[in-house]
Amino acid sequence: MANDGKIPRKYWWVVAVALPITLALIAIVPGVFKASGGPGGGTSTAINGNNNTVSFDYSTHNTFVTNVSVIAREYELLTGRPLGDDLRRQIESAVSAAVQNNHTESIRLLEQVAQAAPVPAIYNNLGVEYARTQNVDASRKAFELSKAKLAEVTAAEAKNRPLSNAALKAPAVSGPGVRTESSAVPAMTIDALSAPYEAPGEIHVIVHGTPVSGSYQVKYMPKPGTTVVMEPGAYDVLMKVSSHGAGFILASNVVVREGTLTRINPNPLVGGIAVEPVSKKGFPLIKSLQFIDRSSGDKRLLAQQTDKLGITLPIAPGTYQVIGTTTYDQLVEIAGNVAVKAGEITRLDTVGEVAAIAVHAPNVKGLDMKAVYALKAGTNQIAAKVEAWDVPMLVTGGLPYDIALEQSAGLTRIRSGITPKGGELVEIR
């Protein structure tokens, strides 16, 4: 930006979390350009014949998509809004250039379209056009992007339905979460979580009082339902998404003694957050969520994270900030104060507390637009940013924003004091 634009404080968690939880930041960055192997891994590209056919190792043949309705449907699924007339005309021009074998112009137009409509068919067409111009590396990357985006479209179609009543009902429990019984050796058993909770990726048992805001030593990694012989002592039990991912303390200061088996039933110790998957027209889809423990203060500890919607996540009782990542890789605060109680499930509406602002291209020729910003009203603090017209920006509902246009010549506010309500789409033309 030309002025003193700063990342707002509420997004600094991305940097802060990188220290205590090693891979939390990496998980946010799309990995489609990384080399990969194994089933469903990297894509190898071979150009055959007259360079109009591109073959893949997963036995498909990608051809240029000329049907704009296919592109429009993908766009609507990923963004929740219909394809705009200006964008449609730009796509039609790119298709026309490709049909006329003007591949340089087609690529130029498709690269512009991809900024506003990053959908599978657009990246597929870029892959075909790059191949026709002998740019094999760019073709491979474009097809990999197409494949990744196609998975998002498929998920959007499958998940765009309300949660069932079962997903909102906590499992019935009886008795305490931690109890002891006689045993020939000191040991611990941790029972499995019951439906509808998602199972943790790992369980870590650490010495009581071990700081978890950085790397820490794991004493035991038991599997649910198995009995582990342990050294007598006091332990904390963590549920983890993965070795280096999000996690929370399930039970603290659990004492294992000689002659006793300590049994932990996690169901009465946790609460749940049921993540509603339904999208809203005009809003981009949320592809991942992070839940930050508000009691951790400036440490910004990541307690849970998921790239699946329509599920119920177990989490420790407490209050959480929820950060979402859209299919446009925009970070937005979904909710700032989600309260969770033990034995209860809280429903999270991923679009109910946020608003969307879409800025459409003005009828001005030669306009030099580099980015569009939603700024916190009266400041240069960035609440949201996009680099193309018609792309909705997600912001926290109920707060005032200034809308600014960044150009090479400087920053210009085109609207001031816009206060969208939660769930509202504001369109600026």
Coordinates of C-alpha atoms in Angstrom, one line a residue:
M1 CA 0.0 0.0 0.0
A2 CA 1.1 3.6 -0.5
N3 CA 0.3 4.6 3.0
D4 CA 1.0 3.1 6.4
G5 CA -1.2 0.0 6.1
K6 CA -0.5 -2.5 8.8
I7 CA -1.7 -6.1 9.5
P8 CA -4.3 -5.8 12.2
R9 CA -3.5 -7.1 15.6
K10 CA -6.0 -9.9 15.3
Y11 CA -4.1 -11.6 12.5
W12 CA -0.7 -11.5 14.2
W13 CA -1.6 -15.0 15.7
V14 CA -0.4 -16.5 12.4
V15 CA 3.2 -15.4 13.3
A16 CA 2.9 -16.1 17.0
V17 CA 1.6 -19.6 16.6
A18 CA 4.6 -20.5 14.4
L19 CA 6.8 -20.7 17.5
P20 CA 4.7 -22.8 20.0
I21 CA 3.2 -25.1 17.3
T22 CA 5.8 -25.7 14.7
L23 CA 3.6 -26.7 11.7
A24 CA 0.5 -24.6 12.4
L25 CA 1.6 -21.8 10.0
I26 CA 2.7 -24.2 7.3
A27 CA -0.8 -25.8 7.3
I28 CA -2.3 -22.5 6.1
V29 CA -0.1 -22.2 3.1
P30 CA -1.4 -24.1 0.0
G31 CA 1.0 -26.8 -1.1
V32 CA -0.1 -27.4 -4.6
F33 CA 3.3 -26.3 -6.0
K34 CA 5.3 -28.7 -3.9
A35 CA 6.6 -31.9 -5.4
S36 CA 4.8 -34.9 -4.0
G37 CA 4.7 -38.7 -4.4
G38 CA 2.7 -41.7 -3.6
P39 CA -1.0 -42.3 -4.6
G40 CA -2.7 -39.1 -5.7
G41 CA 0.7 -37.3 -5.5
G42 CA 2.5 -35.1 -8.1
T43 CA 1.4 -34.9 -11.7
S44 CA 3.7 -35.6 -14.6
T45 CA 2.9 -34.0 -17.9
A46 CA 3.7 -35.2 -21.4
I47 CA 2.9 -33.2 -24.6
N48 CA 1.8 -35.4 -27.5
G49 CA 0.9 -34.9 -31.1
N50 CA 0.4 -31.3 -32.2
N51 CA 0.7 -30.1 -28.6
N52 CA -3.1 -29.9 -28.2
T53 CA -3.3 -33.0 -26.0
V54 CA -1.8 -33.2 -22.5
S55 CA -1.7 -36.6 -20.8
F56 CA -1.4 -37.2 -17.0
D57 CA -0.1 -40.1 -15.0
Y58 CA -3.6 -40.5 -13.4
S59 CA -5.0 -41.4 -16.9
T60 CA -7.0 -38.4 -17.8
H61 CA -6.8 -36.2 -20.9
N62 CA -7.4 -32.5 -20.3
T63 CA -9.0 -30.6 -23.1
F64 CA -9.8 -26.9 -23.3
V65 CA -13.2 -26.1 -21.6
T66 CA -15.1 -23.8 -23.9
N67 CA -18.5 -24.1 -22.1
V68 CA -18.6 -21.0 -19.9
S69 CA -21.5 -22.5 -18.0
V70 CA -19.2 -25.1 -16.5
I71 CA -16.9 -22.3 -15.3
A72 CA -19.8 -20.3 -14.0
R73 CA -21.1 -23.3 -12.0
E74 CA -17.7 -23.9 -10.4
Y75 CA -17.4 -20.2 -9.6
E76 CA -20.8 -20.2 -7.9
L77 CA -20.0 -23.3 -5.8
L78 CA -16.7 -21.8 -4.6
T79 CA -17.8 -18.2 -4.0
G80 CA -21.6 -18.5 -3.4
R81 CA -22.3 -15.9 -6.0
P82 CA -23.1 -15.9 -9.7
L83 CA -20.5 -15.1 -12.3
G84 CA -20.5 -11.4 -13.1
D85 CA -21.1 -10.1 -16.7
D86 CA -17.7 -8.5 -16.9
L87 CA -15.9 -11.6 -15.8
R88 CA -18.0 -13.7 -18.1
R89 CA -17.1 -11.5 -21.1
Q90 CA -13.4 -11.8 -20.2
I91 CA -13.7 -15.6 -20.1
E92 CA -15.5 -15.6 -23.4
S93 CA -12.7 -13.5 -24.9
A94 CA -10.1 -15.9 -23.6
V95 CA -12.0 -18.9 -25.0
S96 CA -12.3 -17.1 -28.4
A97 CA -8.5 -16.3 -28.5
A98 CA -7.7 -20.0 -27.7
V99 CA -10.1 -21.2 -30.5
Q100 CA -8.3 -18.8 -32.9
N101 CA -4.9 -20.2 -31.8
N102 CA -3.9 -16.9 -30.3
H103 CA -2.5 -18.7 -27.3
T104 CA -0.4 -15.7 -26.0
E105 CA -3.6 -13.6 -25.7
S106 CA -5.6 -16.5 -24.3
I107 CA -2.9 -17.0 -21.6
R108 CA -2.8 -13.3 -20.8
L109 CA -6.6 -13.2 -20.3
L110 CA -6.8 -16.5 -18.4
E111 CA -4.1 -15.3 -16.0
Q112 CA -6.2 -12.2 -15.3
V113 CA -9.4 -14.3 -14.9
A114 CA -7.7 -16.7 -12.5
Q115 CA -7.2 -13.8 -10.0
A116 CA -10.9 -13.2 -9.8
A117 CA -12.1 -16.8 -10.6
P118 CA -9.6 -19.4 -9.3
V119 CA -11.7 -22.3 -10.4
P120 CA -10.7 -25.7 -11.8
A121 CA -11.7 -25.1 -15.4
I122 CA -9.7 -21.8 -15.6
Y123 CA -6.5 -23.5 -14.3
N124 CA -7.2 -26.5 -16.6
N125 CA -7.5 -24.1 -19.6
L126 CA -4.3 -22.4 -18.5
G127 CA -2.6 -25.8 -18.4
V128 CA -3.7 -26.6 -22.0
E129 CA -2.6 -23.2 -23.3
Y130 CA 0.8 -23.3 -21.6
A131 CA 1.3 -26.8 -23.1
R132 CA 0.5 -25.4 -26.5
T133 CA 3.2 -22.8 -26.1
Q134 CA 5.7 -25.5 -24.9
N135 CA 5.8 -24.1 -21.3
V136 CA 5.7 -27.6 -19.7
D137 CA 6.6 -26.5 -16.2
A138 CA 3.8 -23.8 -16.1
S139 CA 1.4 -26.3 -17.6
R140 CA 2.2 -28.9 -14.9
K141 CA 1.6 -26.3 -12.1
A142 CA -1.6 -25.1 -13.7
F143 CA -3.0 -28.6 -13.9
E144 CA -2.0 -29.3 -10.3
L145 CA -3.9 -26.2 -9.3
S146 CA -6.8 -27.4 -11.3
K147 CA -6.8 -30.7 -9.5
A148 CA -6.6 -29.1 -6.1
K149 CA -9.4 -26.7 -6.9
L150 CA -11.6 -29.5 -8.3
A151 CA -11.3 -31.2 -4.9
E152 CA -12.6 -28.0 -3.3
V153 CA -15.6 -27.9 -5.7
T154 CA -16.4 -31.5 -5.0
A155 CA -16.2 -30.9 -1.3
A156 CA -18.4 -27.9 -1.6
E157 CA -21.1 -29.9 -3.4
A158 CA -20.9 -32.7 -0.9
K159 CA -20.8 -30.6 2.3
N160 CA -23.3 -27.8 1.6
R161 CA -26.0 -29.2 3.9
P162 CA -26.9 -28.6 7.5
L163 CA -25.5 -30.6 10.4
S164 CA -27.7 -33.4 11.6
N165 CA -29.2 -33.3 15.1
A166 CA -26.9 -36.1 16.1
A167 CA -23.9 -33.9 15.5
L168 CA -25.2 -31.4 18.0
K169 CA -25.9 -33.9 20.8
A170 CA -23.1 -34.7 23.2
P171 CA -22.6 -38.3 24.2
A172 CA -24.2 -39.5 27.4
V173 CA -21.8 -40.0 30.2
S174 CA -21.8 -41.3 33.8
G175 CA -19.2 -41.1 36.5
P176 CA -16.1 -39.0 36.7
G177 CA -13.7 -38.4 33.9
V178 CA -10.7 -39.7 35.9
R179 CA -11.0 -42.7 38.2
T180 CA -8.7 -45.3 39.7
E181 CA -8.9 -49.1 40.3
S182 CA -6.5 -51.6 41.7
S183 CA -3.8 -53.0 39.4
A184 CA -0.7 -55.2 39.7
V185 CA 1.4 -52.4 38.1
P186 CA 1.1 -48.6 37.8
A187 CA -0.8 -48.0 34.5
M188 CA -3.1 -45.7 32.6
T189 CA -5.9 -46.4 30.1
I190 CA -7.5 -43.6 28.0
D191 CA -10.8 -44.5 26.5
A192 CA -11.9 -43.4 23.0
L193 CA -14.0 -40.4 22.4
S194 CA -17.6 -41.2 21.5
A195 CA -19.6 -40.0 18.5
P196 CA -20.2 -37.3 17.3
Y197 CA -16.7 -36.2 18.3
E198 CA -13.8 -36.4 15.8
A199 CA -11.0 -38.7 17.1
P200 CA -7.7 -37.0 17.9
G201 CA -4.7 -37.7 15.7
E202 CA -2.5 -38.4 18.7
I203 CA -2.6 -38.5 22.5
H204 CA 0.4 -37.2 24.4
V205 CA 1.2 -37.9 28.0
I206 CA 3.8 -35.5 29.5
V207 CA 5.2 -34.8 32.9
H208 CA 2.8 -32.5 34.8
G209 CA 3.7 -28.9 34.5
T210 CA 5.7 -29.3 31.3
P211 CA 5.2 -26.0 29.2
V212 CA 3.3 -26.7 26.0
S213 CA 3.9 -23.3 24.4
G214 CA 7.0 -24.6 22.7
S215 CA 8.6 -27.9 21.9
Y216 CA 8.2 -30.4 24.7
Q217 CA 9.1 -34.0 25.5
V218 CA 6.4 -36.7 25.2
K219 CA 6.6 -39.4 27.9
Y220 CA 4.0 -41.7 26.4
M221 CA 1.8 -41.8 23.3
P222 CA -1.0 -44.3 24.2
K223 CA -3.7 -45.4 21.8
P224 CA -7.3 -45.1 22.9
G225 CA -8.5 -48.1 24.8
T226 CA -5.0 -49.6 25.4
T227 CA -3.4 -49.9 28.8
V228 CA 0.1 -48.5 29.2
V229 CA 2.4 -49.4 32.2
M230 CA 3.8 -46.1 33.5
E231 CA 6.3 -44.9 36.0
P232 CA 4.6 -43.5 39.1
G233 CA 4.2 -39.8 39.0
A234 CA 1.9 -36.9 37.9
Y235 CA 1.1 -36.3 34.3
D236 CA -0.8 -34.0 31.9
V237 CA -2.7 -35.6 29.0
L238 CA -3.0 -33.8 25.7
M239 CA -5.2 -34.4 22.6
K240 CA -3.4 -33.5 19.4
V241 CA -4.4 -33.1 15.8
S242 CA -0.9 -34.3 14.9
S243 CA 2.6 -34.3 16.4
H244 CA 3.2 -30.6 15.7
G245 CA -0.3 -29.4 15.1
A246 CA -3.0 -28.0 17.3
G247 CA -3.7 -29.5 20.7
F248 CA -5.3 -29.0 24.1
I249 CA -4.9 -30.4 27.6
L250 CA -7.5 -33.0 28.3
A251 CA -6.6 -33.7 31.9
S252 CA -4.0 -32.1 34.2
N253 CA -2.1 -33.4 37.2
V254 CA -3.3 -37.0 36.7
V255 CA -1.5 -39.1 39.4
V256 CA -0.3 -42.6 38.6
R257 CA 0.5 -44.6 41.7
E258 CA 1.9 -48.1 42.5
G259 CA -0.8 -50.7 42.6
T260 CA -3.4 -48.6 40.7
L261 CA -4.7 -48.3 37.2
T262 CA -5.8 -44.7 36.3
R263 CA -8.6 -44.7 33.7
I264 CA -9.6 -41.6 31.8
N265 CA -12.9 -41.2 30.1
P266 CA -12.5 -38.1 27.9
N267 CA -16.2 -37.6 27.1
P268 CA -17.2 -35.8 30.3
L269 CA -13.9 -33.7 30.2
V270 CA -14.4 -32.1 26.8
G271 CA -17.0 -29.9 25.1
G272 CA -17.6 -29.8 21.4
I273 CA -17.8 -27.3 18.5
A274 CA -20.1 -28.4 15.7
V275 CA -18.9 -26.7 12.5
E276 CA -21.8 -25.8 10.3
P277 CA -20.8 -26.4 6.6
V278 CA -23.6 -24.5 4.8
S279 CA -22.4 -21.7 2.5
K280 CA -24.2 -18.4 1.9
K281 CA -24.8 -16.9 -1.5
G282 CA -22.2 -14.1 -2.1
F283 CA -19.8 -15.5 0.4
P284 CA -16.6 -17.4 -0.4
L285 CA -16.4 -20.9 1.1
I286 CA -14.4 -21.5 4.3
K287 CA -11.8 -24.3 3.6
S288 CA -10.1 -24.4 7.0
L289 CA -10.6 -23.3 10.6
Q290 CA -8.2 -22.6 13.5
F291 CA -9.4 -22.3 17.1
I292 CA -7.2 -20.2 19.4
D293 CA -7.3 -20.5 23.2
R294 CA -8.1 -17.0 24.4
S295 CA -6.8 -17.9 27.9
S296 CA -3.3 -18.3 26.5
G297 CA -3.0 -14.5 26.0
D298 CA -0.2 -13.3 23.7
K299 CA 1.0 -16.9 23.3
R300 CA -2.0 -17.5 21.0
L301 CA -2.0 -21.3 21.5
L302 CA -3.8 -23.2 18.7
A303 CA -6.2 -25.6 20.5
Q304 CA -7.9 -27.1 17.4
Q305 CA -7.8 -26.9 13.6
T306 CA -9.6 -28.6 10.8
D307 CA -9.9 -28.6 7.0
K308 CA -13.2 -30.4 7.2
L309 CA -16.6 -28.8 7.8
G310 CA -19.7 -30.5 8.9
I311 CA -18.0 -32.2 11.8
T312 CA -18.0 -31.9 15.6
L313 CA -14.6 -31.2 17.1
P314 CA -13.7 -32.1 20.7
I315 CA -12.0 -29.3 22.6
A316 CA -11.3 -28.3 26.2
P317 CA -13.8 -26.1 28.1
G318 CA -13.0 -22.5 27.6
T319 CA -13.3 -19.5 25.2
Y320 CA -11.9 -19.4 21.7
Q321 CA -11.2 -17.1 18.8
V322 CA -12.0 -18.8 15.5
I323 CA -10.0 -17.9 12.4
G324 CA -11.1 -19.1 9.0
T325 CA -9.3 -19.4 5.6
T326 CA -11.4 -19.0 2.5
T327 CA -10.9 -20.7 -0.9
Y328 CA -9.3 -17.4 -1.9
D329 CA -6.7 -17.9 1.0
Q330 CA -8.1 -14.9 2.8
L331 CA -7.8 -15.0 6.6
V332 CA -10.9 -13.8 8.6
E333 CA -12.1 -13.9 12.2
I334 CA -15.2 -16.0 12.1
A335 CA -15.9 -15.5 15.8
G336 CA -14.1 -13.9 18.6
N337 CA -15.6 -15.4 21.7
V338 CA -16.9 -18.9 21.3
A339 CA -17.7 -20.4 24.8
V340 CA -17.4 -24.2 25.2
K341 CA -18.6 -26.0 28.3
A342 CA -17.8 -29.6 29.3
G343 CA -20.4 -32.1 28.2
E344 CA -22.0 -29.6 25.8
I345 CA -21.7 -28.9 22.1
T346 CA -21.7 -25.4 20.7
R347 CA -22.8 -24.8 17.1
L348 CA -20.5 -22.7 15.0
D349 CA -22.2 -20.9 12.1
T350 CA -19.2 -20.2 9.8
V351 CA -21.0 -17.3 8.0
G352 CA -23.5 -16.0 10.6
E353 CA -21.1 -13.5 12.3
V354 CA -19.2 -12.4 9.3
A355 CA -20.1 -10.1 6.4
A356 CA -19.0 -9.9 2.8
I357 CA -18.1 -6.8 0.8
A358 CA -17.7 -7.1 -3.0
V359 CA -16.4 -4.3 -5.0
H360 CA -17.3 -4.3 -8.7
A361 CA -15.2 -2.7 -11.5
P362 CA -16.4 0.9 -12.2
N363 CA -17.1 1.9 -15.7
V364 CA -13.8 3.8 -16.1
K365 CA -11.3 3.0 -18.9
G366 CA -7.6 2.6 -18.1
L367 CA -8.1 2.3 -14.3
D368 CA -4.9 1.1 -12.6
M369 CA -6.1 -1.2 -9.8
K370 CA -3.6 -3.1 -7.8
A371 CA -5.7 -4.1 -4.8
V372 CA -9.0 -3.4 -3.0
Y373 CA -9.0 -3.0 0.8
A374 CA -11.5 -3.1 3.6
L375 CA -9.9 -0.9 6.2
K376 CA -10.9 -0.4 9.8
A377 CA -12.8 2.8 9.6
G378 CA -10.6 5.9 10.1
T379 CA -7.4 3.9 10.0
N380 CA -5.1 2.2 7.5
Q381 CA -5.4 -1.1 9.3
I382 CA -6.3 -3.8 6.8
A383 CA -9.3 -6.0 7.7
A384 CA -9.5 -7.6 4.2
K385 CA -7.7 -7.4 0.9
V386 CA -8.4 -8.7 -2.6
E387 CA -6.5 -8.2 -5.9
A388 CA -9.3 -8.4 -8.3
W389 CA -12.8 -6.9 -8.9
D390 CA -15.9 -8.9 -7.9
V391 CA -14.1 -11.0 -5.3
P392 CA -15.9 -10.9 -1.9
M393 CA -14.0 -9.8 1.1
L394 CA -15.0 -11.4 4.4
V395 CA -15.0 -9.1 7.4
T396 CA -16.4 -9.2 11.0
G397 CA -20.0 -8.1 10.9
G398 CA -21.2 -5.1 12.9
L399 CA -18.0 -3.0 12.6
P400 CA -17.4 0.0 10.4
Y401 CA -15.0 -0.1 7.4
D402 CA -13.6 2.2 4.8
I403 CA -13.2 0.8 1.3
A404 CA -10.0 1.8 -0.5
L405 CA -8.5 1.3 -3.9
E406 CA -4.8 0.9 -4.3
Q407 CA -3.3 2.3 -7.5
S408 CA 0.3 3.0 -8.5
A409 CA -0.4 6.7 -7.8
G410 CA -1.6 6.1 -4.3
L411 CA -4.4 5.0 -2.1
T412 CA -8.0 6.3 -2.5
R413 CA -10.9 5.7 -0.2
I414 CA -14.0 5.1 -2.4
R415 CA -16.4 4.5 0.5
S416 CA -16.3 5.4 4.2
G417 CA -18.1 4.1 7.3
I418 CA -19.7 1.0 5.8
T419 CA -21.1 -1.2 8.6
P420 CA -22.4 -4.5 7.3
K421 CA -24.3 -6.8 9.6
G422 CA -23.4 -10.4 10.2
G423 CA -24.5 -12.5 7.3
E424 CA -25.0 -9.5 5.0
L425 CA -23.4 -9.1 1.5
V426 CA -22.6 -5.4 0.6
E427 CA -22.0 -4.8 -3.1
I428 CA -20.2 -1.6 -4.2
R429 CA -20.6 -0.7 -7.9

